[in-house]
PDB file of C-alpha atoms in Angstrom:
ATOM      1  CA  MET J   1      91.704 115.962  82.765  1.00  0.00           C
ATOM      2  CA  LEU J   2      95.201 114.339  83.114  1.00  0.00           C
ATOM      3  CA  MET J   3      95.183 110.313  82.811  1.00  0.00           C
ATOM      4  CA  HIS J   4      95.499 108.967  86.148  1.00  0.00           C
ATOM      5  CA  ILE J   5      98.193 106.752  87.294  1.00  0.00           C
ATOM      6  CA  GLY J   6      98.143 104.215  90.026  1.00  0.00           C
ATOM      7  CA  VAL J   7     100.602 101.817  91.962  1.00  0.00           C
ATOM      8  CA  ASN J   8      99.998  98.413  93.059  1.00  0.00           C
ATOM      9  CA  VAL J   9     101.547  98.277  96.507  1.00  0.00           C
ATOM     10  CA  PRO J  10     103.109  95.008  97.779  1.00  0.00           C
ATOM     11  CA  ASN J  11     101.541  94.159 100.962  1.00  0.00           C
ATOM     12  CA  PHE J  12     103.070  90.615 101.274  1.00  0.00           C
ATOM     13  CA  GLY J  13     106.627  89.239 101.400  1.00  0.00           C
ATOM     14  CA  PRO J  14     109.703  89.263 103.790  1.00  0.00           C
ATOM     15  CA  GLY J  15     110.059  93.095 103.590  1.00  0.00           C
ATOM     16  CA  ALA J  16     106.251  93.798 104.464  1.00  0.00           C
ATOM     17  CA  ASP J  17     105.938  95.511 107.718  1.00  0.00           C
ATOM     18  CA  PRO J  18     104.074  98.619 109.075  1.00  0.00           C
ATOM     19  CA  ASP J  19     106.784 100.824 108.621  1.00  0.00           C
ATOM     20  CA  THR J  20     107.634  99.919 104.937  1.00  0.00           C
ATOM     21  CA  LEU J  21     103.835 100.201 104.104  1.00  0.00           C
ATOM     22  CA  ARG J  22     103.457 103.665 105.623  1.00  0.00           C
ATOM     23  CA  ARG J  23     106.519 104.613 103.576  1.00  0.00           C
ATOM     24  CA  TRP J  24     105.142 103.369 100.524  1.00  0.00           C
ATOM     25  CA  ALA J  25     101.939 105.292 100.879  1.00  0.00           C
ATOM     26  CA  GLN J  26     103.620 108.370 101.807  1.00  0.00           C
ATOM     27  CA  THR J  27     105.763 107.830  98.740  1.00  0.00           C
ATOM     28  CA  VAL J  28     102.985 107.035  96.315  1.00  0.00           C
ATOM     29  CA  GLU J  29     100.965 110.217  97.328  1.00  0.00           C
ATOM     30  CA  GLY J  30     104.205 112.237  97.901  1.00  0.00           C
ATOM     31  CA  LEU J  31     104.973 111.434  93.707  1.00  0.00           C
ATOM     32  CA  GLY J  32     101.732 112.806  93.213  1.00  0.00           C
ATOM     33  CA  TYR J  33     100.162 109.445  92.188  1.00  0.00           C
ATOM     34  CA  ASP J  34      96.333 108.945  92.114  1.00  0.00           C
ATOM     35  CA  LEU J  35      95.702 105.577  93.262  1.00  0.00           C
ATOM     36  CA  LEU J  36      97.289 103.035  95.878  1.00  0.00           C
ATOM     37  CA  MET J  37      96.132  99.675  95.297  1.00  0.00           C
ATOM     38  CA  LEU J  38      96.885  96.162  97.515  1.00  0.00           C
ATOM     39  CA  SER J  39      96.629  92.732  96.380  1.00  0.00           C
ATOM     40  CA  ASP J  40      94.462  90.124  98.240  1.00  0.00           C
ATOM     41  CA  HIS J  41      95.258  86.429  99.781  1.00  0.00           C
ATOM     42  CA  VAL J  42      93.597  85.323 103.006  1.00  0.00           C
ATOM     43  CA  VAL J  43      95.673  81.798 103.587  1.00  0.00           C
ATOM     44  CA  VAL J  44      99.009  81.479 102.597  1.00  0.00           C
ATOM     45  CA  THR J  45      98.890  78.092 101.215  1.00  0.00           C
ATOM     46  CA  PRO J  46     102.040  76.791  99.629  1.00  0.00           C
ATOM     47  CA  ASP J  47     100.529  77.875  96.026  1.00  0.00           C
ATOM     48  CA  VAL J  48     100.245  81.370  97.223  1.00  0.00           C
ATOM     49  CA  ALA J  49     103.614  81.305  99.240  1.00  0.00           C
ATOM     50  CA  GLU J  50     105.390  80.212  96.093  1.00  0.00           C
ATOM     51  CA  GLN J  51     104.683  83.572  94.349  1.00  0.00           C
ATOM     52  CA  TYR J  52     103.607  86.057  97.477  1.00  0.00           C
ATOM     53  CA  PRO J  53     104.973  84.448 100.724  1.00  0.00           C
ATOM     54  CA  ALA J  54     103.970  85.733 103.979  1.00  0.00           C
ATOM     55  CA  PRO J  55     103.520  88.004 105.705  1.00  0.00           C
ATOM     56  CA  PHE J  56     100.331  88.983 103.878  1.00  0.00           C
ATOM     57  CA  TYR J  57      98.650  91.984 104.832  1.00  0.00           C
ATOM     58  CA  GLU J  58      94.774  91.868 104.581  1.00  0.00           C
ATOM     59  CA  PRO J  59      93.877  94.498 102.043  1.00  0.00           C
ATOM     60  CA  PHE J  60      90.729  96.124 103.733  1.00  0.00           C
ATOM     61  CA  THR J  61      92.308  96.312 107.266  1.00  0.00           C
ATOM     62  CA  THR J  62      95.679  97.728 105.732  1.00  0.00           C
ATOM     63  CA  LEU J  63      93.607 100.229 103.299  1.00  0.00           C
ATOM     64  CA  ALA J  64      91.746 101.238 106.241  1.00  0.00           C
ATOM     65  CA  TRP J  65      94.982 101.970 108.269  1.00  0.00           C
ATOM     66  CA  LEU J  66      96.297 103.731 105.170  1.00  0.00           C
ATOM     67  CA  ALA J  67      93.362 105.972 104.843  1.00  0.00           C
ATOM     68  CA  GLY J  68      94.676 107.676 107.930  1.00  0.00           C
ATOM     69  CA  ILE J  69      97.935 107.883 106.951  1.00  0.00           C
ATOM     70  CA  THR J  70      97.116 109.526 103.453  1.00  0.00           C
ATOM     71  CA  GLN J  71      94.994 112.315 102.479  1.00  0.00           C
ATOM     72  CA  ARG J  72      94.391 112.708  98.745  1.00  0.00           C
ATOM     73  CA  VAL J  73      95.211 109.216  97.205  1.00  0.00           C
ATOM     74  CA  LYS J  74      92.503 107.178  96.103  1.00  0.00           C
ATOM     75  CA  LEU J  75      92.585 103.403  97.728  1.00  0.00           C
ATOM     76  CA  GLY J  76      91.700 100.223  95.999  1.00  0.00           C
ATOM     77  CA  THR J  77      92.209  96.525  95.663  1.00  0.00           C
ATOM     78  CA  THR J  78      93.868  94.736  92.478  1.00  0.00           C
ATOM     79  CA  VAL J  79      92.272  92.407  92.852  1.00  0.00           C
ATOM     80  CA  LEU J  80      90.188  91.258  95.854  1.00  0.00           C
ATOM     81  CA  ILE J  81      89.198  87.534  95.478  1.00  0.00           C
ATOM     82  CA  VAL J  82      85.272  87.693  95.764  1.00  0.00           C
ATOM     83  CA  PRO J  83      84.429  84.067  96.636  1.00  0.00           C
ATOM     84  CA  TYR J  84      86.510  83.992  99.809  1.00  0.00           C
ATOM     85  CA  ARG J  85      84.214  86.417 101.814  1.00  0.00           C
ATOM     86  CA  HIS J  86      80.502  86.633 102.344  1.00  0.00           C
ATOM     87  CA  PRO J  87      79.202  89.271 100.160  1.00  0.00           C
ATOM     88  CA  LEU J  88      77.496  91.255 102.725  1.00  0.00           C
ATOM     89  CA  LEU J  89      80.532  91.284 104.704  1.00  0.00           C
ATOM     90  CA  VAL J  90      82.401  92.712 101.430  1.00  0.00           C
ATOM     91  CA  ALA J  91      79.495  95.371 101.286  1.00  0.00           C
ATOM     92  CA  ARG J  92      80.046  96.410 104.838  1.00  0.00           C
ATOM     93  CA  MET J  93      83.792  96.535 104.950  1.00  0.00           C
ATOM     94  CA  ALA J  94      83.896  98.399 101.675  1.00  0.00           C
ATOM     95  CA  ALA J  95      81.004 100.883 102.664  1.00  0.00           C
ATOM     96  CA  ASN J  96      82.603 101.636 105.836  1.00  0.00           C
ATOM     97  CA  LEU J  97      86.083 102.083 104.136  1.00  0.00           C
ATOM     98  CA  HIS J  98      84.743 104.249 101.572  1.00  0.00           C
ATOM     99  CA  GLN J  99      82.891 106.656 104.159  1.00  0.00           C
ATOM    100  CA  LEU J 100      85.587 106.620 106.686  1.00  0.00           C
ATOM    101  CA  SER J 101      88.249 107.499 103.918  1.00  0.00           C
ATOM    102  CA  GLY J 102      86.298 110.407 102.219  1.00  0.00           C
ATOM    103  CA  ARG J 103      84.994 108.444  99.251  1.00  0.00           C
ATOM    104  CA  ARG J 104      88.181 107.366  97.995  1.00  0.00           C
ATOM    105  CA  LEU J 105      87.468 103.595  97.612  1.00  0.00           C
ATOM    106  CA  VAL J 106      87.979 101.619  94.160  1.00  0.00           C
ATOM    107  CA  LEU J 107      87.005  97.973  94.624  1.00  0.00           C
ATOM    108  CA  GLY J 108      88.977  96.006  92.008  1.00  0.00           C
ATOM    109  CA  VAL J 109      87.732  92.143  91.947  1.00  0.00           C
ATOM    110  CA  GLY J 110      88.542  88.928  90.531  1.00  0.00           C
ATOM    111  CA  VAL J 111      87.498  85.199  90.821  1.00  0.00           C
ATOM    112  CA  GLY J 112      90.914  83.827  92.203  1.00  0.00           C
ATOM    113  CA  TRP J 113      93.184  80.998  90.771  1.00  0.00           C
ATOM    114  CA  ALA J 114      95.032  79.394  94.298  1.00  0.00           C
ATOM    115  CA  ARG J 115      93.545  75.855  94.289  1.00  0.00           C
ATOM    116  CA  GLN J 116      94.720  75.138  97.658  1.00  0.00           C
ATOM    117  CA  GLU J 117      93.532  78.634  99.263  1.00  0.00           C
ATOM    118  CA  PHE J 118      90.211  77.566  98.147  1.00  0.00           C
ATOM    119  CA  GLU J 119      90.082  74.167  99.860  1.00  0.00           C
ATOM    120  CA  ALA J 120      91.460  75.766 103.319  1.00  0.00           C
ATOM    121  CA  LEU J 121      88.838  78.246 103.049  1.00  0.00           C
ATOM    122  CA  ASP J 122      86.170  75.666 102.107  1.00  0.00           C
ATOM    123  CA  VAL J 123      84.951  77.655  99.200  1.00  0.00           C
ATOM    124  CA  PRO J 124      84.483  75.469  95.848  1.00  0.00           C
ATOM    125  CA  PHE J 125      87.046  76.173  93.401  1.00  0.00           C
ATOM    126  CA  LYS J 126      84.929  75.185  90.441  1.00  0.00           C
ATOM    127  CA  GLN J 127      82.090  77.366  91.551  1.00  0.00           C
ATOM    128  CA  ARG J 128      84.395  80.365  91.670  1.00  0.00           C
ATOM    129  CA  GLY J 129      83.162  82.103  88.486  1.00  0.00           C
ATOM    130  CA  LYS J 130      79.216  81.833  89.670  1.00  0.00           C
ATOM    131  CA  LEU J 131      80.008  82.742  93.550  1.00  0.00           C
ATOM    132  CA  THR J 132      81.796  85.941  91.819  1.00  0.00           C
ATOM    133  CA  ASP J 133      78.711  86.852  89.846  1.00  0.00           C
ATOM    134  CA  ASP J 134      76.265  86.267  92.553  1.00  0.00           C
ATOM    135  CA  HIS J 135      78.327  88.381  95.156  1.00  0.00           C
ATOM    136  CA  ILE J 136      78.950  91.300  92.994  1.00  0.00           C
ATOM    137  CA  GLY J 137      75.160  91.261  92.720  1.00  0.00           C
ATOM    138  CA  ALA J 138      74.765  90.989  96.350  1.00  0.00           C
ATOM    139  CA  MET J 139      77.031  93.614  96.975  1.00  0.00           C
ATOM    140  CA  ARG J 140      75.373  95.868  94.762  1.00  0.00           C
ATOM    141  CA  ALA J 141      71.979  95.328  95.937  1.00  0.00           C
ATOM    142  CA  ALA J 142      73.241  96.178  99.520  1.00  0.00           C
ATOM    143  CA  TRP J 143      74.913  99.287  98.530  1.00  0.00           C
ATOM    144  CA  ALA J 144      71.599 100.455  96.812  1.00  0.00           C
ATOM    145  CA  ASP J 145      69.669 100.392 100.233  1.00  0.00           C
ATOM    146  CA  GLU J 146      69.614 104.002 101.397  1.00  0.00           C
ATOM    147  CA  GLY J 147      70.065 102.985 104.898  1.00  0.00           C
ATOM    148  CA  ASP J 148      72.971 100.884 106.829  1.00  0.00           C
ATOM    149  CA  TYR J 149      74.826  99.777 103.600  1.00  0.00           C
ATOM    150  CA  GLY J 150      74.277 102.670 101.429  1.00  0.00           C
ATOM    151  CA  PRO J 151      77.616 104.732 100.909  1.00  0.00           C
ATOM    152  CA  GLY J 152      77.102 105.717  97.317  1.00  0.00           C
ATOM    153  CA  ARG J 153      78.381 104.395  94.322  1.00  0.00           C
ATOM    154  CA  ILE J 154      81.663 102.297  94.647  1.00  0.00           C
ATOM    155  CA  PRO J 155      83.545 101.463  91.692  1.00  0.00           C
ATOM    156  CA  ILE J 156      83.689  97.552  90.738  1.00  0.00           C
ATOM    157  CA  TRP J 157      86.639  97.042  88.328  1.00  0.00           C
ATOM    158  CA  VAL J 158      86.344  93.590  87.141  1.00  0.00           C
ATOM    159  CA  GLY J 159      89.860  91.694  86.593  1.00  0.00           C
ATOM    160  CA  GLY J 160      90.453  88.824  84.428  1.00  0.00           C
ATOM    161  CA  ASN J 161      92.078  88.405  81.088  1.00  0.00           C
ATOM    162  CA  SER J 162      90.164  85.136  79.861  1.00  0.00           C
ATOM    163  CA  ASP J 163      86.990  85.919  77.899  1.00  0.00           C
ATOM    164  CA  ALA J 164      85.109  84.720  80.906  1.00  0.00           C
ATOM    165  CA  GLY J 165      86.622  87.782  82.530  1.00  0.00           C
ATOM    166  CA  LEU J 166      85.648  90.178  79.895  1.00  0.00           C
ATOM    167  CA  ARG J 167      82.123  88.740  79.860  1.00  0.00           C
ATOM    168  CA  ARG J 168      81.986  89.362  83.571  1.00  0.00           C
ATOM    169  CA  ALA J 169      83.225  93.071  83.218  1.00  0.00           C
ATOM    170  CA  VAL J 170      80.372  93.825  80.573  1.00  0.00           C
ATOM    171  CA  ARG J 171      77.912  92.317  82.434  1.00  0.00           C
ATOM    172  CA  LEU J 172      78.726  93.464  85.803  1.00  0.00           C
ATOM    173  CA  GLY J 173      81.593  95.949  86.135  1.00  0.00           C
ATOM    174  CA  ASP J 174      82.231  99.667  85.891  1.00  0.00           C
ATOM    175  CA  ALA J 175      85.256  98.980  84.280  1.00  0.00           C
ATOM    176  CA  TRP J 176      87.444  96.026  82.896  1.00  0.00           C
ATOM    177  CA  HIS J 177      90.704  95.700  84.749  1.00  0.00           C
ATOM    178  CA  PRO J 178      93.276  93.626  82.769  1.00  0.00           C
ATOM    179  CA  LEU J 179      96.416  92.340  84.319  1.00  0.00           C
ATOM    180  CA  ARG J 180     100.011  92.628  82.934  1.00  0.00           C
ATOM    181  CA  PHE J 181     100.017  91.836  79.037  1.00  0.00           C
ATOM    182  CA  THR J 182     101.796  92.746  76.081  1.00  0.00           C
ATOM    183  CA  LEU J 183     100.123  95.971  73.854  1.00  0.00           C
ATOM    184  CA  PRO J 184      99.329  93.534  70.774  1.00  0.00           C
ATOM    185  CA  TRP J 185      97.425  91.281  73.503  1.00  0.00           C
ATOM    186  CA  LEU J 186      95.531  94.144  74.723  1.00  0.00           C
ATOM    187  CA  ARG J 187      94.635  95.403  71.428  1.00  0.00           C
ATOM    188  CA  GLY J 188      92.882  91.937  70.521  1.00  0.00           C
ATOM    189  CA  ALA J 189      91.278  91.816  73.864  1.00  0.00           C
ATOM    190  CA  LEU J 190      89.498  95.013  73.268  1.00  0.00           C
ATOM    191  CA  ASP J 191      88.139  94.019  70.245  1.00  0.00           C
ATOM    192  CA  ARG J 192      87.039  90.854  71.819  1.00  0.00           C
ATOM    193  CA  LEU J 193      85.519  92.822  74.506  1.00  0.00           C
ATOM    194  CA  LYS J 194      83.737  95.150  72.093  1.00  0.00           C
ATOM    195  CA  VAL J 195      82.550  92.060  70.157  1.00  0.00           C
ATOM    196  CA  ILE J 196      81.029  90.551  73.708  1.00  0.00           C
ATOM    197  CA  ALA J 197      79.498  93.740  74.716  1.00  0.00           C
ATOM    198  CA  ASP J 198      77.825  94.126  71.189  1.00  0.00           C
ATOM    199  CA  GLU J 199      76.717  90.411  71.915  1.00  0.00           C
ATOM    200  CA  LEU J 200      75.267  91.073  75.280  1.00  0.00           C
ATOM    201  CA  GLU J 201      73.406  94.726  74.013  1.00  0.00           C
ATOM    202  CA  ARG J 202      75.715  96.608  76.812  1.00  0.00           C
ATOM    203  CA  PRO J 203      78.014  99.293  76.423  1.00  0.00           C
ATOM    204  CA  VAL J 204      81.767  98.517  76.470  1.00  0.00           C
ATOM    205  CA  PRO J 205      83.267  99.024  79.717  1.00  0.00           C
ATOM    206  CA  PRO J 206      86.093 101.140  80.208  1.00  0.00           C
ATOM    207  CA  VAL J 207      89.496  99.933  80.188  1.00  0.00           C
ATOM    208  CA  VAL J 208      91.762 100.310  83.272  1.00  0.00           C
ATOM    209  CA  PRO J 209      94.884  98.242  82.869  1.00  0.00           C
ATOM    210  CA  ARG J 210      97.742  97.131  85.463  1.00  0.00           C
ATOM    211  CA  ILE J 211     101.032  96.769  83.867  1.00  0.00           C
ATOM    212  CA  ILE J 212     104.303  95.909  85.323  1.00  0.00           C
ATOM    213  CA  LEU J 213     106.888  98.770  85.971  1.00  0.00           C
ATOM    214  CA  ARG J 214     110.275  97.362  85.342  1.00  0.00           C
ATOM    215  CA  LEU J 215     112.739 100.231  84.444  1.00  0.00           C
ATOM    216  CA  THR J 216     115.852  99.257  82.506  1.00  0.00           C
ATOM    217  CA  THR J 217     118.808 101.358  81.144  1.00  0.00           C
ATOM    218  CA  THR J 218     118.899  99.475  77.789  1.00  0.00           C
ATOM    219  CA  PRO J 219     115.409  98.969  75.504  1.00  0.00           C
ATOM    220  CA  VAL J 220     113.715  95.849  75.866  1.00  0.00           C
ATOM    221  CA  THR J 221     112.622  94.466  72.397  1.00  0.00           C
ATOM    222  CA  GLY J 222     110.870  91.704  71.028  1.00  0.00           C
ATOM    223  CA  PRO J 223     107.265  90.381  70.724  1.00  0.00           C
ATOM    224  CA  ASP J 224     107.257  89.453  74.199  1.00  0.00           C
ATOM    225  CA  ARG J 225     107.880  92.628  76.142  1.00  0.00           C
ATOM    226  CA  SER J 226     105.327  93.456  78.499  1.00  0.00           C
ATOM    227  CA  ALA J 227     103.758  96.639  78.831  1.00  0.00           C
ATOM    228  CA  GLY J 228     105.592  98.933  81.285  1.00  0.00           C
ATOM    229  CA  GLU J 229     109.083  97.295  81.006  1.00  0.00           C
ATOM    230  CA  GLY J 230     111.917  98.906  79.545  1.00  0.00           C
ATOM    231  CA  THR J 231     113.581 102.303  79.380  1.00  0.00           C
ATOM    232  CA  ILE J 232     111.555 105.251  80.496  1.00  0.00           C
ATOM    233  CA  GLU J 233     111.209 106.513  77.068  1.00  0.00           C
ATOM    234  CA  GLN J 234     109.458 102.885  76.359  1.00  0.00           C
ATOM    235  CA  ILE J 235     107.458 103.014  79.768  1.00  0.00           C
ATOM    236  CA  LEU J 236     106.266 106.453  78.873  1.00  0.00           C
ATOM    237  CA  ASP J 237     105.295 105.355  75.063  1.00  0.00           C
ATOM    238  CA  ASP J 238     103.255 102.449  76.556  1.00  0.00           C
ATOM    239  CA  LEU J 239     101.463 105.055  78.642  1.00  0.00           C
ATOM    240  CA  GLU J 240     100.556 107.142  75.748  1.00  0.00           C
ATOM    241  CA  GLN J 241      99.391 104.126  73.794  1.00  0.00           C
ATOM    242  CA  LEU J 242      97.475 103.011  76.450  1.00  0.00           C
ATOM    243  CA  HIS J 243      95.658 106.461  76.677  1.00  0.00           C
ATOM    244  CA  GLY J 244      95.207 106.013  72.962  1.00  0.00           C
ATOM    245  CA  LEU J 245      93.318 102.721  73.529  1.00  0.00           C
ATOM    246  CA  GLY J 246      90.871 104.357  75.805  1.00  0.00           C
ATOM    247  CA  ALA J 247      92.585 104.033  79.360  1.00  0.00           C
ATOM    248  CA  GLY J 248      91.541 106.952  81.655  1.00  0.00           C
ATOM    249  CA  THR J 249      93.528 105.169  84.458  1.00  0.00           C
ATOM    250  CA  VAL J 250      96.564 102.882  84.477  1.00  0.00           C
ATOM    251  CA  VAL J 251      98.209 101.183  87.567  1.00  0.00           C
ATOM    252  CA  LEU J 252     101.758 100.332  87.606  1.00  0.00           C
ATOM    253  CA  ASP J 253     102.930  97.420  89.422  1.00  0.00           C
ATOM    254  CA  PRO J 254     106.777  97.608  90.574  1.00  0.00           C
ATOM    255  CA  PHE J 255     106.632  93.990  91.827  1.00  0.00           C
ATOM    256  CA  ASN J 256     108.841  91.557  89.524  1.00  0.00           C
ATOM    257  CA  GLY J 257     108.565  88.500  91.209  1.00  0.00           C
ATOM    258  CA  ASP J 258     111.089  88.064  93.367  1.00  0.00           C
ATOM    259  CA  PRO J 259     110.026  88.232  97.142  1.00  0.00           C
ATOM    260  CA  HIS J 260     113.085  89.509  98.292  1.00  0.00           C
ATOM    261  CA  GLU J 261     112.423  92.835  96.554  1.00  0.00           C
ATOM    262  CA  THR J 262     110.101  93.751  99.209  1.00  0.00           C
ATOM    263  CA  GLY J 263     113.061  94.392 101.345  1.00  0.00           C
ATOM    264  CA  HIS J 264     114.588  96.811  98.901  1.00  0.00           C
ATOM    265  CA  PRO J 265     111.596  99.123  98.094  1.00  0.00           C
ATOM    266  CA  GLU J 266     114.040 101.955  97.229  1.00  0.00           C
ATOM    267  CA  VAL J 267     114.670 100.453  93.720  1.00  0.00           C
ATOM    268  CA  ALA J 268     110.748 100.566  93.011  1.00  0.00           C
ATOM    269  CA  TRP J 269     110.465 103.907  94.300  1.00  0.00           C
ATOM    270  CA  GLU J 270     113.086 105.324  92.033  1.00  0.00           C
ATOM    271  CA  ALA J 271     111.421 103.857  88.906  1.00  0.00           C
ATOM    272  CA  LEU J 272     108.042 105.505  90.143  1.00  0.00           C
ATOM    273  CA  ALA J 273     109.979 108.638  90.644  1.00  0.00           C
ATOM    274  CA  ALA J 274     111.332 108.559  87.137  1.00  0.00           C
ATOM    275  CA  VAL J 275     107.688 107.931  85.736  1.00  0.00           C
ATOM    276  CA  ALA J 276     106.351 110.745  87.963  1.00  0.00           C
ATOM    277  CA  ALA J 277     109.206 113.200  86.708  1.00  0.00           C
ATOM    278  CA  HIS J 278     108.470 112.532  83.196  1.00  0.00           C
ATOM    279  CA  ARG J 279     104.746 111.962  83.679  1.00  0.00           C
ATOM    280  CA  PRO J 280     102.878 112.810  80.491  1.00  0.00           C
ATOM    281  CA  ARG J 281     100.017 115.467  80.454  1.00  0.00           C
ATOM    282  CA  MET J 282      97.751 113.697  78.324  1.00  0.00           C
ATOM    283  CA  GLU J 283      93.878 114.628  78.250  1.00  0.00           C
ATOM    284  CA  THR J 284      91.263 112.223  79.052  1.00  0.00           C
ATOM    285  CA  SER J 285      87.810 112.433  77.698  1.00  0.00           C
TER     286      SER J 285
END
């Protein structure tokens, strides 16, 4: 089986509109990518807007719409901020989306970081870790019901680069979903993941990373080079190294921090086309 490669599509910013999102979905599926993922924010408070300005399209609503535009590509969140919504509401929306899309949903989850957004939603920021744990448990219990909520198993990818995130992935996740890193950092984190799994007497979850996609004409050097940054040769080598570290799926994130990029998606599409054209045929177990 080939290593699966997905794309994190920007569902925010001044360039985000229905037509652009439609073209993103058609591009991702047309280039042969395996997974289309969206980010999550509910209230665009100042701390959110600084990085991800409005409009910000809600992921469940948008993925449901994109499910009707696409046929093959899996659909997911990277990451849904779990404490923002009642767990039974998330379980319901996820189950319905999974069923209506032909069982294509992957639910990436995280605890969140935007303190002002938590305040706007009246959710206690300092309790977000415990709330996330409790909500994941409630969602799984709802899905286990053979009746109204029972969609079959929806994969949960637990995000978070901290040790708390690693522990949560071991205890509650189907996979660990680290976001944007250097390869040396990931190697060290995978060692910690194994130690944590041994301590908890649980299996080590698969790693399904999200890396940046920033294609350059000259090599990017130095110890701080992020995975997915550099020439096409460097990016393909990163994918091969991630495969060697056990990643059966890698998500490419072409957003590089400037909201105005969202108005010029062609740059990102060219980078995605370059990766697709040279996509390595790597076997996964």
